[in-house]
Short mmCIF file of C-alpha atoms and ligand atoms in Angstrom, two decimals:
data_model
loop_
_atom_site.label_atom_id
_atom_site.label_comp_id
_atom_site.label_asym_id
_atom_site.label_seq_id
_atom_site.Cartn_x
_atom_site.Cartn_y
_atom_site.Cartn_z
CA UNK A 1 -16.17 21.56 -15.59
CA UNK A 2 -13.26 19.43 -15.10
CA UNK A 3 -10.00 20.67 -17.17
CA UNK A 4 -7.37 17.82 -18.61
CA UNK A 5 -4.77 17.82 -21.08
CA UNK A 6 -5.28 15.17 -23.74
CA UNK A 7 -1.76 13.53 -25.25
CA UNK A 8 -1.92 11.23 -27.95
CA UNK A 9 0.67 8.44 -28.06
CA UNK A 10 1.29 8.45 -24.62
CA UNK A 11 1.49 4.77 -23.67
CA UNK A 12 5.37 5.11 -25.04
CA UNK A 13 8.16 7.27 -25.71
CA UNK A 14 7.80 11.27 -25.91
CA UNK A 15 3.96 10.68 -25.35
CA UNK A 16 4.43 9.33 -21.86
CA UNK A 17 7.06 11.33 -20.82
CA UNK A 18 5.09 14.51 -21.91
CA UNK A 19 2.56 12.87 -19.34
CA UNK A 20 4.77 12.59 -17.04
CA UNK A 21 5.49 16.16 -16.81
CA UNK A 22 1.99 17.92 -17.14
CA UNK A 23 1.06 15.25 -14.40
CA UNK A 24 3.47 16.96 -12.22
CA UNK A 25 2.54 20.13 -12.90
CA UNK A 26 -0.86 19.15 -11.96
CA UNK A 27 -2.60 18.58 -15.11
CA UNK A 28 -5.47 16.27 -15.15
CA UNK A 29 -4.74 13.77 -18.16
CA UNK A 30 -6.44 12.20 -20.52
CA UNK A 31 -4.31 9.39 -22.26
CA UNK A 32 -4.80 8.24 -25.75
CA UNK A 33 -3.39 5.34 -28.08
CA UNK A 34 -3.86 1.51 -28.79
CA UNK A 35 -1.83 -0.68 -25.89
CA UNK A 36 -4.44 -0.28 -23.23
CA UNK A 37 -2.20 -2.63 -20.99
CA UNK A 38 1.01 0.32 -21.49
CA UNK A 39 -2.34 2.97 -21.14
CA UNK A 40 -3.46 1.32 -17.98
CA UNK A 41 -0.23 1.28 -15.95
CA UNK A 42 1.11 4.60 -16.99
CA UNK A 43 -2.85 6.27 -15.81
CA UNK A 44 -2.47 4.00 -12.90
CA UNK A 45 1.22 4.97 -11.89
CA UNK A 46 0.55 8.45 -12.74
CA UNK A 47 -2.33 9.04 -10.71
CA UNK A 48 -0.88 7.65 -7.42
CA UNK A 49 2.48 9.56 -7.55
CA UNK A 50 1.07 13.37 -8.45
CA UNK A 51 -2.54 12.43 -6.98
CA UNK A 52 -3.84 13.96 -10.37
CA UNK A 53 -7.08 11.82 -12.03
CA UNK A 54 -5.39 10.47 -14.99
CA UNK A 55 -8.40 8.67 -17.50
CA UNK A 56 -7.41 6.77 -20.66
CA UNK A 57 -8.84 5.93 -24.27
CA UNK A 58 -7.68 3.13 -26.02
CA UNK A 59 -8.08 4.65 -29.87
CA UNK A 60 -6.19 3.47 -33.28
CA UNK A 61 -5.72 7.08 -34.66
CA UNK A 62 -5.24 5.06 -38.17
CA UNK A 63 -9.13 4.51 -38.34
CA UNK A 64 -11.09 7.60 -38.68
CA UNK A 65 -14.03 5.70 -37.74
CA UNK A 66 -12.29 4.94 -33.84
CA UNK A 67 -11.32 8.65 -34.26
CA UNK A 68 -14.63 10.11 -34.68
CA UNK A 69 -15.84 7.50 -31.72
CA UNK A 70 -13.34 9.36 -29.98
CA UNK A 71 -14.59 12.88 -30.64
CA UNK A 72 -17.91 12.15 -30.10
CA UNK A 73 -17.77 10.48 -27.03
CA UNK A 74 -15.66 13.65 -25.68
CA UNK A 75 -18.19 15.96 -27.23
CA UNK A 76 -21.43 14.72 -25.18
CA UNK A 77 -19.13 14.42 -21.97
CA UNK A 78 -18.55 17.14 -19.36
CA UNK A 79 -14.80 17.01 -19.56
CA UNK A 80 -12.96 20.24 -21.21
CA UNK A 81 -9.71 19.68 -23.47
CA UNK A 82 -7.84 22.72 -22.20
CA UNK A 83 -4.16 21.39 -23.61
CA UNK A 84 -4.13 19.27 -26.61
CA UNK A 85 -0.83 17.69 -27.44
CA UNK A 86 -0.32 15.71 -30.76
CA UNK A 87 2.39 13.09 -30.28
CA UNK A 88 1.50 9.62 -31.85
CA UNK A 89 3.52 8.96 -34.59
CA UNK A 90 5.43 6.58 -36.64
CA UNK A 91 8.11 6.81 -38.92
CA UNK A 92 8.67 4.45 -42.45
CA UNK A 93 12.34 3.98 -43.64
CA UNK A 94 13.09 2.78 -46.90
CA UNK A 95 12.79 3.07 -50.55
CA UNK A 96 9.65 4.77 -50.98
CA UNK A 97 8.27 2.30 -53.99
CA UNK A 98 9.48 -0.65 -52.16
CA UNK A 99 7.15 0.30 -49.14
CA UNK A 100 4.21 -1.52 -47.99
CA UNK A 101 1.15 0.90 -49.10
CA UNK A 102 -0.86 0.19 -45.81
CA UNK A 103 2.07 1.31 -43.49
CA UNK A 104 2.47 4.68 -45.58
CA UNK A 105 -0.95 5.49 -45.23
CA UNK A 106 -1.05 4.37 -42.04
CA UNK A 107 2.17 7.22 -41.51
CA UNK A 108 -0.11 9.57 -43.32
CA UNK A 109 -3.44 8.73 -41.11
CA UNK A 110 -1.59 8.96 -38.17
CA UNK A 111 0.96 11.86 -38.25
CA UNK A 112 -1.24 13.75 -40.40
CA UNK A 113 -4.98 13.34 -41.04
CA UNK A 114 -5.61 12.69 -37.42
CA UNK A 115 -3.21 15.41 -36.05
CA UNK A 116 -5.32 17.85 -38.53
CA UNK A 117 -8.90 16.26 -36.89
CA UNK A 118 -8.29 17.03 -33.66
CA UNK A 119 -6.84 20.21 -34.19
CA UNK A 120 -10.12 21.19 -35.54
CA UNK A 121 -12.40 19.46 -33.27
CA UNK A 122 -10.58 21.09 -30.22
CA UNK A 123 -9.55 24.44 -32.14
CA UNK A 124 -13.25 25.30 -32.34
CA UNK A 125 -13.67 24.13 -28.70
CA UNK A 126 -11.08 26.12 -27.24
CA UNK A 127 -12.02 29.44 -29.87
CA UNK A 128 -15.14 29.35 -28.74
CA UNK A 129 -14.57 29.04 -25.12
CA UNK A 130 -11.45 32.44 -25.62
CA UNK A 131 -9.05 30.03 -24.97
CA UNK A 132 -6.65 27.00 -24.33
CA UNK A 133 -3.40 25.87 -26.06
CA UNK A 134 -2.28 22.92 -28.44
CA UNK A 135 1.40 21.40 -28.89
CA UNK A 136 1.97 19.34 -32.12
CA UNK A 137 5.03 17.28 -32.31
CA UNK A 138 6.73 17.36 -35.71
CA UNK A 139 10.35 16.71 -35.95
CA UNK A 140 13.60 18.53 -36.86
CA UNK A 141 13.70 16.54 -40.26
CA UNK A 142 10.24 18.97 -40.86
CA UNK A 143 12.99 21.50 -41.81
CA UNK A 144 14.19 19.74 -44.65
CA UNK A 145 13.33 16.66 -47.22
CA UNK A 146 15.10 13.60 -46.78
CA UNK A 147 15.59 10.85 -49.24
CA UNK A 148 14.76 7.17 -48.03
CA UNK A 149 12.53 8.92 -45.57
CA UNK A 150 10.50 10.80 -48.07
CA UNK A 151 7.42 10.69 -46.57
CA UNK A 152 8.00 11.05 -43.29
CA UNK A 153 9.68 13.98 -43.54
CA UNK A 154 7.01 15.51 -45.88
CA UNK A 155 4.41 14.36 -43.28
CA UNK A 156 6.72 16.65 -40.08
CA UNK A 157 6.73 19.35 -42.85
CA UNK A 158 3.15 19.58 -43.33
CA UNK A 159 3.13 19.80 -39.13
CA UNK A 160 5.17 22.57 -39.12
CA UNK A 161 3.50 24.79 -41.56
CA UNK A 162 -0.09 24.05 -40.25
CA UNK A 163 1.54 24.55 -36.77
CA UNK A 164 2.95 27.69 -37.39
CA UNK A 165 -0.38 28.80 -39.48
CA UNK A 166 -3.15 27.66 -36.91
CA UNK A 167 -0.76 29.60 -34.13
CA UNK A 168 -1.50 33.04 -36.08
CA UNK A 169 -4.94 31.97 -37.33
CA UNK A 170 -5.89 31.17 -33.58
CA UNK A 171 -4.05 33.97 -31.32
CA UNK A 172 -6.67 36.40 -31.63
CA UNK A 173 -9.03 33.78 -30.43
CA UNK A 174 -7.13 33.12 -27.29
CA UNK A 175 -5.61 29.72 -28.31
CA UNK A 176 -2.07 29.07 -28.46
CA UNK A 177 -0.44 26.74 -30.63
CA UNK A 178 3.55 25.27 -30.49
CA UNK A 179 5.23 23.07 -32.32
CA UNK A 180 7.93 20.75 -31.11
CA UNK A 181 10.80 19.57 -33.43
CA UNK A 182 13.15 17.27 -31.74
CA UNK A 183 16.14 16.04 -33.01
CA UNK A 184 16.55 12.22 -32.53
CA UNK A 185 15.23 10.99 -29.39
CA UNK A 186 16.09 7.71 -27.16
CA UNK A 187 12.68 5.72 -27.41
CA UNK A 188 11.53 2.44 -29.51
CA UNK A 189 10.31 4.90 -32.02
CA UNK A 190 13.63 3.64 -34.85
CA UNK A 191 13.05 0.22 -33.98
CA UNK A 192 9.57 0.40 -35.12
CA UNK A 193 10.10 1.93 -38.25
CA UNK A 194 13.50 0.00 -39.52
CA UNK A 195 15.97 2.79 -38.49
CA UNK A 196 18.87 2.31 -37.04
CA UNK A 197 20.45 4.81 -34.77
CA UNK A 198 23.93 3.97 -35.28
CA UNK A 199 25.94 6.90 -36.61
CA UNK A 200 27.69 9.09 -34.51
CA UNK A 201 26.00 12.07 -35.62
CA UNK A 202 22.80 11.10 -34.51
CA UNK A 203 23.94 9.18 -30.94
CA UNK A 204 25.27 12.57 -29.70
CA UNK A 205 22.18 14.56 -30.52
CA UNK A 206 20.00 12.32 -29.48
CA UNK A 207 18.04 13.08 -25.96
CA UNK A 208 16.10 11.21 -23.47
CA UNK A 209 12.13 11.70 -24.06
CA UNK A 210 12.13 13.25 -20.09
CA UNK A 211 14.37 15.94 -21.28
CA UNK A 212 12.88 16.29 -24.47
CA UNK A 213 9.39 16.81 -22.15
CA UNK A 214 10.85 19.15 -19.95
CA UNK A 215 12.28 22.00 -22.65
CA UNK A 216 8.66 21.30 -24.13
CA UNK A 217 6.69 22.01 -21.14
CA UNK A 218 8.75 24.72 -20.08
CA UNK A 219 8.50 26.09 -23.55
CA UNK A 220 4.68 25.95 -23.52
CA UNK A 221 4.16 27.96 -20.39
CA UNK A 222 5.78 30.90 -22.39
CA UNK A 223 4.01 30.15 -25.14
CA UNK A 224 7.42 29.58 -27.77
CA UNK A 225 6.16 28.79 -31.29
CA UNK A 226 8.74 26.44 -32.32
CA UNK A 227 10.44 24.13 -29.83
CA UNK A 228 13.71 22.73 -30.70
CA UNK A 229 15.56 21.03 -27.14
CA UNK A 230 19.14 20.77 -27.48
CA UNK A 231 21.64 23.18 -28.37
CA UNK A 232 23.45 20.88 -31.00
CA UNK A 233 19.44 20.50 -32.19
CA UNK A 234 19.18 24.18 -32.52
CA UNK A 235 22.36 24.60 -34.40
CA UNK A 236 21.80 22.25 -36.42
CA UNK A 237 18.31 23.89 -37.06
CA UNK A 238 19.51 26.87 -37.90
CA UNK A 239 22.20 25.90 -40.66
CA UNK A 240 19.45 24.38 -42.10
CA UNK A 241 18.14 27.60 -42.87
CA UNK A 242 22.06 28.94 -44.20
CA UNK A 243 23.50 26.17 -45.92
CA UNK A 244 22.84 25.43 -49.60
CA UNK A 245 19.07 23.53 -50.04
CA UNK A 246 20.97 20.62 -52.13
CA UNK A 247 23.18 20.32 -49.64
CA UNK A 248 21.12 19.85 -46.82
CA UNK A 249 18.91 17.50 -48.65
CA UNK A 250 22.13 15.31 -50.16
CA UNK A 251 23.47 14.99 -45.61
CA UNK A 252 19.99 13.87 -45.22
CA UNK A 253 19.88 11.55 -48.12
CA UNK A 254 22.90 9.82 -46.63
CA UNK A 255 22.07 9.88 -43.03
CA UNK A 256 18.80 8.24 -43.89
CA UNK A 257 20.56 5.62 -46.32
CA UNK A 258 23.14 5.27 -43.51
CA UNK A 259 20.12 4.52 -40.93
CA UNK A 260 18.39 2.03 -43.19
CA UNK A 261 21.48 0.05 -43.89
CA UNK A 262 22.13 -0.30 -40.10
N1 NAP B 1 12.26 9.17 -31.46
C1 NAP B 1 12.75 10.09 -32.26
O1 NAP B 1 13.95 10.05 -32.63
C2 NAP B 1 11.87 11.24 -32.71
C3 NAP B 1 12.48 12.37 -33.25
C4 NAP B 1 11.68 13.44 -33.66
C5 NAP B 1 10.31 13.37 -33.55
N2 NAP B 1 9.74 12.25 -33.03
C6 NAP B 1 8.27 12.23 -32.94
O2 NAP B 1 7.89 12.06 -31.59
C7 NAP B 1 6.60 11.43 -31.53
C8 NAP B 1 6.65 10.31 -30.50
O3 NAP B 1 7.57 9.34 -30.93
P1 NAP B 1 8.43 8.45 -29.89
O4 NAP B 1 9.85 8.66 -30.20
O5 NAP B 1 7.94 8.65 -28.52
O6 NAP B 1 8.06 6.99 -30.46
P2 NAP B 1 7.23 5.78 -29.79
O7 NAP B 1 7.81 5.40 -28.48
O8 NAP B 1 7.15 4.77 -30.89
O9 NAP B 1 5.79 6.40 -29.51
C9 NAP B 1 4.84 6.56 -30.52
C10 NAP B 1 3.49 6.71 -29.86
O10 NAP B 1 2.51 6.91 -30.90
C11 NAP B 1 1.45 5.99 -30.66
N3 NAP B 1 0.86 5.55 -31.92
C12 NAP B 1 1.49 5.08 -33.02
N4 NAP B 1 0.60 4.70 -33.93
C13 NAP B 1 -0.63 4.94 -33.40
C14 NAP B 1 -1.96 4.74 -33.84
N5 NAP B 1 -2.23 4.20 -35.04
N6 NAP B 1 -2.98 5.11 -33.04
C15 NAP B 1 -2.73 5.64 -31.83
N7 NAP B 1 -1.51 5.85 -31.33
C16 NAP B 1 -0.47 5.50 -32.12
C17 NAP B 1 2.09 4.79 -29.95
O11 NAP B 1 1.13 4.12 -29.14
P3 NAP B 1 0.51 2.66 -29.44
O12 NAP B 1 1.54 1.86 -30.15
O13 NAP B 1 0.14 2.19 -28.08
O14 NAP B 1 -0.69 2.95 -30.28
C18 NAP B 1 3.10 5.48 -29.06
O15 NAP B 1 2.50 5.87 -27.85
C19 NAP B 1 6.29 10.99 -32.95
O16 NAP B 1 5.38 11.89 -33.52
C20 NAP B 1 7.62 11.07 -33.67
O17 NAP B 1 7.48 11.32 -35.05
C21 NAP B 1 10.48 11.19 -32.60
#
C-alpha cells in the first residue's frame, strides 16, 4: 500500500514549506487546504523537482461536514497516512468582545476541533497498524496566555497539552507524536489575522518557514517531543517557565496590544 504524509495548510506558509522538505526526503504527499489553484502548483512543482507523487484535497477544515468527506474518502481508499502533520491555522487579533463570532469559531474549528479529528481518525489508523508518527503545530505563545490574543493562544495551549498527552498515550502503540512551537515566522499568516509584525522583538526572532521546516523535520526523525527552532525561541521558551506567571502574561499583553495597534 502506498505510504504519504498528509500536511494540512500546505498551499502557504509553514504548510508548504513542511512539504517542501518531506518531498525531499522522499515522502509521498498528500496536500490539504482550500486554494486549490496555490494546492495545484505547489503538487505540480513538487512532484517534478523530487519525482515524488504529490496528490491534493481541496478541504475547508472549518466545516466538519468537508472534514468528514475528507476522512471518508481516505478511509475506503488504498492510500496509508504514515505522517500526519497538523499545520492549518489562523490567528484573530483584537479585543476579544469586539470580534466577529464566525472568525473565532472559525479559529476554534480550525486550530482545534479539526486538529483533534484527525488525530483520532489517523491515531487509530496508525495504533492499529504498530505504528506511524504525527506533528501538530502549536505555537510558542501555547506557553503562556496573552491578552488581545486570548483565544488564540488558549487554542496553541490546548495543542500542546493534547500533543504532549497523545505522545505518552500512543508510544506504547508505536506512534509518535511532536509538537512544534515556533516563535514568529515570516509568512502571510499576521496579515491575515490583523497583526502587525513591527516591533523589534518579534523581527529578530522571527524565521523563514524553510528553516522553521528544516529544525522540524530534523526534529521528527529523532522523534523530539517539543520542537522549538531558534535559539532566541528556546530562550525565550524557557524563561517562560522561570519568570513570574504575571509577568509573562503582562510582556504578552503588550506585545499583542503593540501588534494590533500596528
Ligand atoms: N507565522 C507565524 O508567526 C506563526 C508562529 C507560530 C505558529 N504559527 C502556526 O503555523 C501554522 C501555519 O501558519 P503560517 O504562518 O504558515 O500561516 P499561513 O501562510 O497563513 O498558512 C496557513 C495555512 O492554513 C490553511 N488554512 C487556514 N484556514 C483553513 C481552513 N479553514 N481550512 C483549511 N486550511 C486552512 C491555509 O490554507 P488556505 O487558505 O488555502 O485554506 C494555509 O495553507 C499555523 O497553525 C499557525 O498558527 C505561525
Amino acid at each position: 500500500m502506498p505510504r504519504y504524509a498528509l500536511i494540512t495548510g500546505a498551499s502557504s506558509g509553514l504548510g508548504l514549506a513542511l512539504a517542501e522538505a518531506l518531498a525531499r526526503r522522499g515522502r509521498n504527499l498528500l496536500l490539504v487546504a482550500r486554494a486549490r489553484t496555490a494546492l495545484e502548483s505547489v503538487a505540480c512543482e513538487l512532484t517534478q523537482r523530487f519525482g515524488v507523487e504529490v496528490l491534493f484535497r481541496v478541504c475547508d477544515l472549518s466545516e466538519p461536514l468537508q472534514l468528514s468527506g475528507l476522512l471518508h474518502e481516505l478511509e475506503q481508499g488504498e492510500r496509508q497516512i504514515d505522517l500526519l502533520v497538523n499545520d492549518a491555522g489562523l490567528g484573530v487579533s483584537g479585543p476579544f468582545i469586539e470580534q466577529d463570532w464566525g472568525r473565532l469559531q472559525e479559529q476554534i474549528e480550525v486550530n482545534v476541533l479539526a486538529l483533534t479529528r484527525l488525530c483520532h481518525a489517523f491515531g487509530q489508523n496508525m495504533a492499529e497498524r504498530g505504528g506511524g508518527q504525527i506533528l501538530n503545530v502549536a505555537a510558542l505563545d501555547a506557553f503562556h496566555p496573552g491578552a488581545w490574543m486570548s483565544s488564540y493562544h488558549a487554542s496553541k495551549a490546548y495543542v500542546l497539552n493534547f500533543s504532549e498527552g497523545l505522545r505518552d498515550e500512543l508510544k506504547s502503540r508505536g506512534v509518535k507524536v511532536s509538537v512544534l512551537c515556533p516563535g514568529p515566522i515570516r509568512t502571510a499568516f499576521r496579515d491575515k489575522g490583523g497583526i502587525a509584525a513591527n516591533d523589534l522583538s518579534t523581527c529578530k526572532r522571527a524565521l523563514s518557514a524553510e528553516e522553521v521546516a528544516l529544525v522540524a523535520v530534523r526534529a521528527l526523525e529523532k522523534n523530539q517531543a517539543i520542537i522549538v527552532p531558534g535559539w532566541r525561541n528556546r530562550l525565550l521558551g524557557l524563561s517562560f517557565r522561570l519568570a513570574p506567571r504575571w509577568l509573562v502574561n503582562r510582556l504578552a499583553a503588550r506585545r499583542n496590544r503593540l501588534a494590533m495597534a500596528g
